[in-house]
Amino acid sequence: MSIADIVQRSDTTPGRIFDWTVIALIVISIVMLSIATLPDLSQPVRSFLTIAEIFVLALFALEYCLRIVTAPRKFGYIFSFYGIVDLMTIVPFCLTLGAIDLRALRILRLFRIIRILKLSRYSQAMSRFREALALAREEIVLFSAVTAILLYLAALGIYHFEHAAQPEAFSSVLHSLWWAAVTLTTVGYGDVYPVTTGGKLFTFVILMCGMGIVAVPAGIIAGALYRVNQNEDREKSL
Amino acid sequence: MSIADIVQRSDTTPGRIFDWTVIALIVISIVMLSIATLPDLSQPVRSFLTIAEIFVLALFALEYCLRIVTAPRKFGYIFSFYGIVDLMTIVPFCLTLGAIDLRALRILRLFRIIRILKLSRYSQAMSRFREALALAREEIVLFSAVTAILLYLAALGIYHFEHAAQPEAFSSVLHSLWWAAVTLTTVGYGDVYPVTTGGKLFTFVILMCGMGIVAVPAGIIAGALYRVNQNEDREKSL
Amino acid sequence: MSIADIVQRSDTTPGRIFDWTVIALIVISIVMLSIATLPDLSQPVRSFLTIAEIFVLALFALEYCLRIVTAPRKFGYIFSFYGIVDLMTIVPFCLTLGAIDLRALRILRLFRIIRILKLSRYSQAMSRFREALALAREEIVLFSAVTAILLYLAALGIYHFEHAAQPEAFSSVLHSLWWAAVTLTTVGYGDVYPVTTGGKLFTFVILMCGMGIVAVPAGIIAGALYRVNQNEDREKSL
Amino acid sequence: MSIADIVQRSDTTPGRIFDWTVIALIVISIVMLSIATLPDLSQPVRSFLTIAEIFVLALFALEYCLRIVTAPRKFGYIFSFYGIVDLMTIVPFCLTLGAIDLRALRILRLFRIIRILKLSRYSQAMSRFREALALAREEIVLFSAVTAILLYLAALGIYHFEHAAQPEAFSSVLHSLWWAAVTLTTVGYGDVYPVTTGGKLFTFVILMCGMGIVAVPAGIIAGALYRVNQNEDREKSL
């Protein structure tokens, strides 16, 4: 069992421990970044967050070195997408004292969770999902187009009905699109809603027609996933 | 490769480029129409939008001429549904100087997106969807009837419970239908909601019964689409 | 073609026309009943509604007579569930001049729509739905129980967290159930929502766990309907 | 038919009656607990609730004794999970006069509903559900991870766009997570929503991408349940 096996592979126990440690570190660092945006933090907490962040960055730097050392093709790793992501996420470490604020790059750590998921046994579930998307591509594109047209027609109609009564909320077709999106996804904040009888009738009709259309893409994806699983079962049983 | 092949067909590269150019032009013109409804537009922007609209109209007129010239049966095209739509969408070009405002006709351009989608390879996904609707027609009609009855009963019940407490919001059964639609589709704007204990209990019961019924039609469509896909797979494998 | 064939059967053209005429009359009478609850109706409109209502009642009375005359077993019809419903819906006709207000009985007309749907070819879709419910009965009961427990736990938890901060909105566990139902069905009126950090965290957790559980019954029904359809296809192809 | 058969088994008529009696008692006691939290209860109602609670506790104590007496291995029952739950739910009976308030333990009675459901014929539906969860485990974990990342990105983005305009509602990334959860689950209370153009555009994009992803897990569970049912059918027909 060499260091390369631990860092690069996910099918051995030490490799899995390494992967989960990195994921845990990423999650901890993201939680800390979120806490740091809280207002009214006391000075000791701020200090602790800064020190913990430096500590996590040091561990990421160590991981980066380990990945370079153990990579079969070193330059291939350094200039690969994930190699650059790994470098980006530790850059703030080198520049915290400089004038340029590169801390926003730390959000790139989320990409690294995806990388690790890809390596591990979730890669199979991911490829199943990609296959399902390929199977249902045409239906999804078609329904997305229909959804887009419906959204636009809803915005256009409500603009026609409500513009005179609520010039603030429905000041243009583009502003009405906000209402259309919030309504057809059934979020319904309540910041904009029709008040005229015509607008309410129009919303009624749009809701009755639109519910089905907007909900169908999720059903299509679920159905396609099911087909992929069934094909797999059939291949196994042969 | 003649002009007719480019304009009328969708299975060649130039034909596809032509189709996507027209779709892009339609989308651009619709976005411009929406921007034109924005309040507080500066004069230069208004001028630009007018000029761009004239330019797009000229292109649509050119496309219309090309379609007539390349149509196998010229009168057949001119008096077909899409031929009339094509003409309607360029009519404002000829009448911008006249007194009658025919600009509302420009919204017909949306129909042309559907025409092009129908021509192209999405026609297969569309016919699959039509087949699925045919398979599930009886279930959809039945559930739509049940949903309509449920909507009406909900409106009637809430009118009974809330009319005395909120005579403004629930002033009649028809006004209560607005509440029923907004509630059963789970939009829930928050402009009308029950305040009495009876009304809240009634809403509780309606929500528990209604959720399933309202969500089922989308599930039926997804299931029917799945069956159509499965039948296709079976035919291919034979 | 006798009158009996027209009134009692649904598989002939005159029979279907009779059925649809009755459904149309029911829908018209229900729409008129709803309009009659509108405030600020002018006197001519009120008069028209009263006359139209008497006219519709006369037609229903005629239909009732026809059904008795053409019934194979007259007393069997009169004392059957739908015979009583038919009678109930015309009772107000006889009592409009009396002191007792039996007009609420007119809502029973909705039952008659169900009767006619049962007679016609939608009976097959209905029996399919009943079969699907039978297939999925245990899952639906189980999930309904889990949903009920979840609703109760959510109400209990939010009462614990929010009672001190909002004694009005969350004044008891029973009042909190209103919040739980409005939240877990994703209606979200916005009349009650957590304001404390603890309440928001609790809602966050409940939403993440609850979404799936609450949405599953609809998925189960759709899946069971699909199985029923598939079994039918298999029987046909044998 | 001995007492043991009645208490321990669920496949005989007396056993089922015993089970449903216990479930009814649990439900009644929980409803009474909820009513007891109502404000403004009159003194006679309070007294009745206290007496009824003592009566129910006595019945639960009796049931506990019966279960010990009839258990094949007495100590095995007393120290099993459900044995301890049974004891916990009657402990308040013994301690109502003491100083320590153990009444919160009464909520454990909910666990006992699960125990009885497990014993009875719903155990099959439960094991089907567990099997479905096992089948779809990888997809559910993957989608939950994607949902979590999406929630976080939504919170981060809206914090970026809205923090300046609404420092109260979006005071930190953690506070913005509340908005993200309420929006992506389509609850949409309306207590926090974007007001800037950037924030609205961002919400629009998040809603369009997010709807599908958040709805997929429920679809996956339904699909997996369907597969489990189909496998069962196949085994029966062999």
Coordinates of N, CA, C and O in Angstrom, one line a residue, chain C residues 46-163:
Chain C
R46 N -80.8 39.5 -11.2 CA -81.4 38.6 -10.2 C -82.7 37.9 -10.7 O -82.9 36.7 -10.5
S47 N -83.6 38.7 -11.4 CA -84.8 38.2 -11.9 C -84.5 37.1 -13.0 O -85.1 36.0 -13.0
F48 N -83.5 37.4 -13.9 CA -83.2 36.5 -14.9 C -82.7 35.2 -14.3 O -83.1 34.1 -14.7
L49 N -81.8 35.3 -13.2 CA -81.3 34.1 -12.6 C -82.4 33.2 -12.0 O -82.5 32.0 -12.1
T50 N -83.4 33.9 -11.3 CA -84.5 33.2 -10.7 C -85.4 32.4 -11.8 O -85.7 31.3 -11.6
I51 N -85.7 33.1 -12.9 CA -86.4 32.5 -14.0 C -85.7 31.3 -14.6 O -86.2 30.3 -14.8
A52 N -84.4 31.6 -14.8 CA -83.6 30.5 -15.4 C -83.5 29.3 -14.5 O -83.6 28.1 -14.9
E53 N -83.4 29.6 -13.2 CA -83.4 28.5 -12.2 C -84.7 27.7 -12.2 O -84.6 26.4 -12.2
I54 N -85.8 28.4 -12.3 CA -87.1 27.7 -12.4 C -87.2 26.8 -13.7 O -87.6 25.7 -13.6
F55 N -86.7 27.4 -14.8 CA -86.7 26.7 -16.0 C -85.8 25.4 -15.9 O -86.3 24.3 -16.4
V56 N -84.6 25.5 -15.4 CA -83.7 24.3 -15.2 C -84.4 23.3 -14.3 O -84.4 22.1 -14.6
L57 N -85.0 23.8 -13.2 CA -85.7 22.8 -12.3 C -86.8 22.1 -13.0 O -87.0 20.9 -12.8
A58 N -87.5 22.8 -13.9 CA -88.6 22.1 -14.7 C -88.0 21.0 -15.5 O -88.5 19.9 -15.6
L59 N -86.9 21.3 -16.2 CA -86.2 20.3 -17.0 C -85.8 19.1 -16.2 O -85.9 18.0 -16.6
F60 N -85.2 19.4 -15.0 CA -84.8 18.3 -14.1 C -86.0 17.5 -13.7 O -85.9 16.2 -13.6
A61 N -87.1 18.1 -13.4 CA -88.4 17.4 -13.0 C -88.8 16.5 -14.2 O -89.2 15.4 -14.0
L62 N -88.8 17.1 -15.4 CA -89.1 16.3 -16.6 C -88.2 15.1 -16.7 O -88.7 13.9 -16.9
E63 N -86.9 15.3 -16.5 CA -85.9 14.2 -16.6 C -86.3 13.1 -15.5 O -86.2 11.9 -15.8
Y64 N -86.6 13.6 -14.3 CA -87.0 12.7 -13.2 C -88.1 11.8 -13.6 O -88.1 10.6 -13.4
C65 N -89.2 12.4 -14.2 CA -90.3 11.7 -14.6 C -89.9 10.6 -15.7 O -90.3 9.5 -15.7
L66 N -89.1 11.1 -16.7 CA -88.7 10.2 -17.8 C -88.0 9.0 -17.2 O -88.1 7.8 -17.6
R67 N -87.1 9.2 -16.2 CA -86.3 8.1 -15.6 C -87.3 7.2 -14.9 O -87.0 5.9 -14.9
I68 N -88.3 7.7 -14.2 CA -89.2 6.7 -13.5 C -90.0 5.9 -14.5 O -90.1 4.7 -14.5
V69 N -90.5 6.6 -15.6 CA -91.3 5.9 -16.6 C -90.5 4.8 -17.3 O -91.0 3.7 -17.6
T70 N -89.2 5.2 -17.6 CA -88.4 4.2 -18.4 C -87.7 3.2 -17.6 O -87.0 2.3 -18.2
A71 N -87.7 3.4 -16.3 CA -86.9 2.4 -15.4 C -87.5 1.0 -15.5 O -88.8 0.9 -15.5
P72 N -86.7 0.0 -15.6 CA -87.2 -1.4 -15.7 C -88.0 -1.7 -14.4 O -89.1 -2.3 -14.4
R73 N -87.4 -1.3 -13.2 CA -88.0 -1.6 -11.9 C -88.2 -0.2 -11.3 O -87.3 0.4 -10.7
K74 N -89.5 0.3 -11.4 CA -89.8 1.7 -11.0 C -89.4 2.0 -9.5 O -88.7 3.0 -9.2
F75 N -89.8 1.1 -8.6 CA -89.6 1.4 -7.2 C -88.1 1.2 -6.9 O -87.5 1.9 -6.0
G76 N -87.5 0.3 -7.6 CA -86.0 0.1 -7.5 C -85.3 1.4 -7.8 O -84.3 1.8 -7.0
Y77 N -85.7 2.2 -8.8 CA -85.1 3.4 -9.1 C -85.4 4.5 -8.1 O -84.5 5.2 -7.6
I78 N -86.7 4.6 -7.7 CA -87.1 5.7 -6.8 C -86.3 5.6 -5.5 O -85.9 6.6 -4.9
F79 N -86.1 4.4 -5.0 CA -85.5 4.3 -3.7 C -84.0 4.0 -3.7 O -83.3 3.7 -2.7
S80 N -83.4 4.0 -5.0 CA -82.0 3.9 -5.1 C -81.3 5.2 -4.7 O -81.9 6.2 -4.6
F81 N -79.9 5.1 -4.5 CA -79.2 6.3 -4.1 C -79.4 7.4 -5.1 O -79.7 8.6 -4.7
Y82 N -79.2 7.1 -6.4 CA -79.3 8.2 -7.4 C -80.7 8.6 -7.6 O -81.0 9.8 -7.9
G83 N -81.7 7.7 -7.4 CA -83.1 8.2 -7.5 C -83.4 9.2 -6.4 O -84.0 10.2 -6.7
I84 N -82.9 9.0 -5.2 CA -83.1 10.0 -4.1 C -82.4 11.3 -4.4 O -82.9 12.4 -4.2
V85 N -81.1 11.1 -4.9 CA -80.4 12.3 -5.3 C -81.2 13.1 -6.3 O -81.3 14.4 -6.2
D86 N -81.7 12.5 -7.4 CA -82.5 13.1 -8.4 C -83.7 13.9 -7.8 O -84.0 15.0 -8.2
L87 N -84.3 13.2 -6.9 CA -85.5 13.8 -6.3 C -85.1 15.0 -5.4 O -85.7 16.1 -5.5
M88 N -84.0 14.9 -4.6 CA -83.6 16.0 -3.8 C -83.3 17.2 -4.6 O -83.5 18.3 -4.1
T89 N -82.7 17.0 -5.8 CA -82.3 18.2 -6.5 C -83.4 19.0 -7.2 O -83.3 20.1 -7.6
I90 N -84.6 18.4 -7.1 CA -85.8 19.1 -7.7 C -86.7 19.5 -6.6 O -87.7 20.2 -6.8
V91 N -86.5 19.0 -5.3 CA -87.3 19.4 -4.2 C -87.5 20.9 -4.1 O -88.6 21.4 -3.9
P92 N -86.4 21.7 -4.2 CA -86.5 23.2 -4.0 C -87.6 23.8 -4.9 O -88.3 24.7 -4.6
F93 N -87.8 23.2 -6.1 CA -88.8 23.6 -7.0 C -90.2 23.7 -6.4 O -91.0 24.6 -6.5
C94 N -90.5 22.6 -5.6 CA -91.8 22.5 -4.9 C -91.9 23.4 -3.7 O -93.0 23.6 -3.2
L95 N -90.7 23.8 -3.1 CA -90.8 24.4 -1.8 C -90.3 25.9 -1.9 O -90.1 26.5 -0.8
T96 N -90.1 26.4 -3.1 CA -89.6 27.8 -3.1 C -90.6 28.8 -2.5 O -90.2 29.8 -2.0
L97 N -91.8 28.4 -2.5 CA -92.9 29.3 -2.0 C -93.0 29.0 -0.5 O -93.6 29.8 0.2
G98 N -92.6 27.9 0.0 CA -92.7 27.5 1.4 C -91.7 28.3 2.3 O -90.9 29.1 1.8
A99 N -91.7 28.0 3.5 CA -90.9 28.7 4.5 C -89.5 28.1 4.6 O -88.5 28.7 4.9
I100 N -89.5 26.8 4.4 CA -88.2 26.1 4.7 C -87.3 26.3 3.5 O -87.7 26.1 2.3
D101 N -86.0 26.6 3.7 CA -85.1 26.9 2.7 C -84.3 25.6 2.4 O -83.4 25.2 3.1
L102 N -84.7 24.9 1.3 CA -84.0 23.6 0.9 C -83.1 23.9 -0.2 O -82.7 22.9 -0.9
R103 N -82.8 25.1 -0.5 CA -81.9 25.4 -1.7 C -80.5 24.8 -1.6 O -79.9 24.5 -2.6
A104 N -80.1 24.6 -0.4 CA -78.7 24.0 -0.2 C -78.6 22.6 -0.8 O -77.6 22.2 -1.3
L105 N -79.8 21.9 -1.0 CA -79.8 20.6 -1.6 C -79.4 20.6 -3.0 O -79.0 19.6 -3.6
R106 N -79.5 21.8 -3.6 CA -79.1 21.9 -5.1 C -77.7 21.5 -5.3 O -77.3 21.1 -6.4
I107 N -76.8 21.6 -4.3 CA -75.4 21.2 -4.5 C -75.3 19.7 -4.8 O -74.3 19.2 -5.3
L108 N -76.4 18.9 -4.4 CA -76.4 17.5 -4.7 C -76.3 17.2 -6.2 O -76.0 16.0 -6.6
R109 N -76.6 18.2 -7.0 CA -76.5 18.0 -8.5 C -75.1 17.5 -8.9 O -74.9 16.8 -9.9
L110 N -74.1 17.9 -8.1 CA -72.7 17.4 -8.4 C -72.7 15.9 -8.4 O -71.9 15.3 -9.2
F111 N -73.4 15.2 -7.5 CA -73.5 13.8 -7.5 C -73.9 13.2 -8.8 O -73.5 12.1 -9.3
R112 N -74.8 14.0 -9.5 CA -75.4 13.4 -10.7 C -74.4 13.4 -11.8 O -74.5 12.6 -12.7
I113 N -73.4 14.4 -11.8 CA -72.3 14.3 -12.8 C -71.6 13.0 -12.6 O -71.3 12.3 -13.6
I114 N -71.3 12.6 -11.4 CA -70.6 11.4 -11.1 C -71.4 10.2 -11.7 O -70.9 9.3 -12.3
R115 N -72.8 10.2 -11.5 CA -73.6 9.1 -11.9 C -73.4 9.0 -13.4 O -73.2 7.9 -14.0
I116 N -73.5 10.1 -14.2 CA -73.4 10.0 -15.6 C -72.1 9.6 -16.1 O -71.9 8.8 -17.0
L117 N -71.0 10.1 -15.4 CA -69.7 9.6 -15.8 C -69.5 8.1 -15.6 O -68.9 7.4 -16.3
K118 N -70.2 7.6 -14.5 CA -70.2 6.2 -14.2 C -70.8 5.4 -15.3 O -70.3 4.3 -15.7
L119 N -71.9 5.9 -15.9 CA -72.6 5.2 -16.9 C -71.8 5.1 -18.2 O -71.8 4.1 -18.8
S120 N -71.1 6.2 -18.5 CA -70.5 6.3 -19.8 C -69.2 5.6 -19.9 O -68.8 4.8 -19.0
R121 N -68.4 5.8 -20.9 CA -67.2 5.0 -21.1 C -66.1 5.4 -20.2 O -65.1 4.8 -20.1
Y122 N -66.3 6.5 -19.3 CA -65.3 6.8 -18.3 C -65.3 5.8 -17.2 O -64.5 5.8 -16.3
S123 N -66.4 4.9 -17.2 CA -66.5 3.9 -16.1 C -65.3 3.0 -16.2 O -64.8 2.5 -15.1
Q124 N -64.7 2.8 -17.4 CA -63.5 1.9 -17.5 C -62.3 2.6 -16.8 O -61.6 2.0 -16.0
A125 N -62.1 3.9 -17.1 CA -61.0 4.6 -16.4 C -61.2 4.7 -14.9 O -60.3 4.5 -14.1
M126 N -62.5 4.8 -14.5 CA -62.8 4.8 -13.1 C -62.5 3.4 -12.4 O -61.9 3.4 -11.3
S127 N -62.8 2.3 -13.1 CA -62.5 1.0 -12.5 C -61.0 0.8 -12.5 O -60.5 0.1 -11.6
R128 N -60.3 1.3 -13.5 CA -58.9 1.2 -13.5 C -58.3 1.9 -12.3 O -57.4 1.4 -11.6
F129 N -58.9 3.1 -12.0 CA -58.4 3.9 -10.9 C -58.7 3.2 -9.6 O -57.8 3.1 -8.7
R130 N -59.9 2.5 -9.5 CA -60.2 1.8 -8.3 C -59.3 0.6 -8.1 O -58.8 0.3 -7.0
E131 N -58.9 -0.1 -9.2 CA -58.0 -1.2 -9.2 C -56.6 -0.7 -8.7 O -56.0 -1.4 -7.9
A132 N -56.2 0.4 -9.2 CA -54.9 1.0 -8.8 C -54.9 1.3 -7.3 O -53.9 1.0 -6.6
L133 N -56.0 1.8 -6.8 CA -56.0 2.1 -5.4 C -56.0 0.9 -4.6 O -55.3 0.8 -3.5
A134 N -56.6 -0.2 -5.1 CA -56.6 -1.5 -4.4 C -55.2 -2.1 -4.4 O -54.7 -2.6 -3.4
L135 N -54.5 -2.0 -5.5 CA -53.1 -2.5 -5.6 C -52.2 -1.7 -4.6 O -51.3 -2.4 -4.0
A136 N -52.4 -0.4 -4.5 CA -51.4 0.4 -3.7 C -52.0 0.7 -2.3 O -51.4 1.5 -1.6
R137 N -53.1 0.0 -1.9 CA -53.7 0.4 -0.7 C -52.8 0.4 0.5 O -52.7 1.4 1.3
E138 N -52.0 -0.7 0.7 CA -51.1 -0.8 1.9 C -50.1 0.4 1.9 O -49.9 1.0 2.9
E139 N -49.5 0.6 0.7 CA -48.5 1.7 0.7 C -49.1 3.0 1.0 O -48.6 3.8 1.7
I140 N -50.4 3.2 0.5 CA -51.0 4.5 0.7 C -51.4 4.7 2.2 O -51.1 5.7 2.8
V141 N -51.9 3.6 2.8 CA -52.2 3.7 4.2 C -51.0 4.0 5.0 O -50.9 4.8 5.9
L142 N -49.9 3.2 4.7 CA -48.6 3.4 5.4 C -48.1 4.8 5.3 O -47.8 5.4 6.3
F143 N -48.1 5.3 4.1 CA -47.6 6.7 3.9 C -48.5 7.7 4.5 O -48.0 8.8 4.9
S144 N -49.8 7.5 4.4 CA -50.7 8.4 5.1 C -50.4 8.5 6.6 O -50.4 9.5 7.2
A145 N -50.2 7.3 7.2 CA -49.9 7.2 8.6 C -48.6 8.0 8.9 O -48.5 8.8 9.8
V146 N -47.6 7.7 8.0 CA -46.3 8.4 8.2 C -46.4 9.9 8.1 O -45.9 10.7 8.8
T147 N -47.2 10.3 7.0 CA -47.5 11.7 6.8 C -48.2 12.3 8.1 O -47.8 13.4 8.5
A148 N -49.2 11.6 8.6 CA -49.9 12.1 9.8 C -49.0 12.3 11.0 O -49.0 13.3 11.7
I149 N -48.1 11.3 11.2 CA -47.2 11.4 12.3 C -46.2 12.5 12.1 O -45.9 13.3 13.0
L150 N -45.7 12.7 10.8 CA -44.8 13.8 10.5 C -45.5 15.1 10.7 O -44.9 16.1 11.3
L151 N -46.7 15.3 10.3 CA -47.5 16.5 10.5 C -47.5 16.8 12.0 O -47.3 18.0 12.4
Y152 N -47.9 15.8 12.8 CA -48.0 16.0 14.2 C -46.7 16.4 14.9 O -46.6 17.3 15.7
L153 N -45.6 15.7 14.5 CA -44.3 16.0 15.0 C -43.9 17.4 14.6 O -43.3 18.1 15.5
A154 N -44.2 17.8 13.4 CA -43.8 19.1 12.9 C -44.5 20.2 13.8 O -44.0 21.2 14.2
A155 N -45.9 19.9 14.0 CA -46.6 20.9 14.8 C -46.1 21.0 16.2 O -46.0 22.1 16.8
L156 N -45.8 19.8 16.8 CA -45.3 19.7 18.2 C -43.9 20.5 18.3 O -43.7 21.3 19.2
G157 N -43.1 20.3 17.3 CA -41.7 20.9 17.3 C -41.8 22.4 17.2 O -41.2 23.2 17.9
I158 N -42.6 22.8 16.2 CA -42.7 24.3 16.0 C -43.4 25.0 17.2 O -43.0 26.1 17.5
Y159 N -44.3 24.3 17.8 CA -45.0 24.8 19.0 C -43.9 25.1 20.1 O -43.9 26.1 20.7
H160 N -43.1 24.1 20.2 CA -42.0 24.2 21.2 C -41.1 25.4 20.9 O -40.7 26.2 21.8
F161 N -40.7 25.6 19.6 CA -39.8 26.6 19.3 C -40.4 28.0 19.2 O -39.7 29.0 19.5
E162 N -41.6 28.1 18.7 CA -42.2 29.4 18.4 C -43.2 29.9 19.4 O -43.6 31.1 19.3
H163 N -43.7 29.1 20.3 CA -44.8 29.5 21.2 C -44.4 30.8 21.9 O -45.2 31.7 22.1

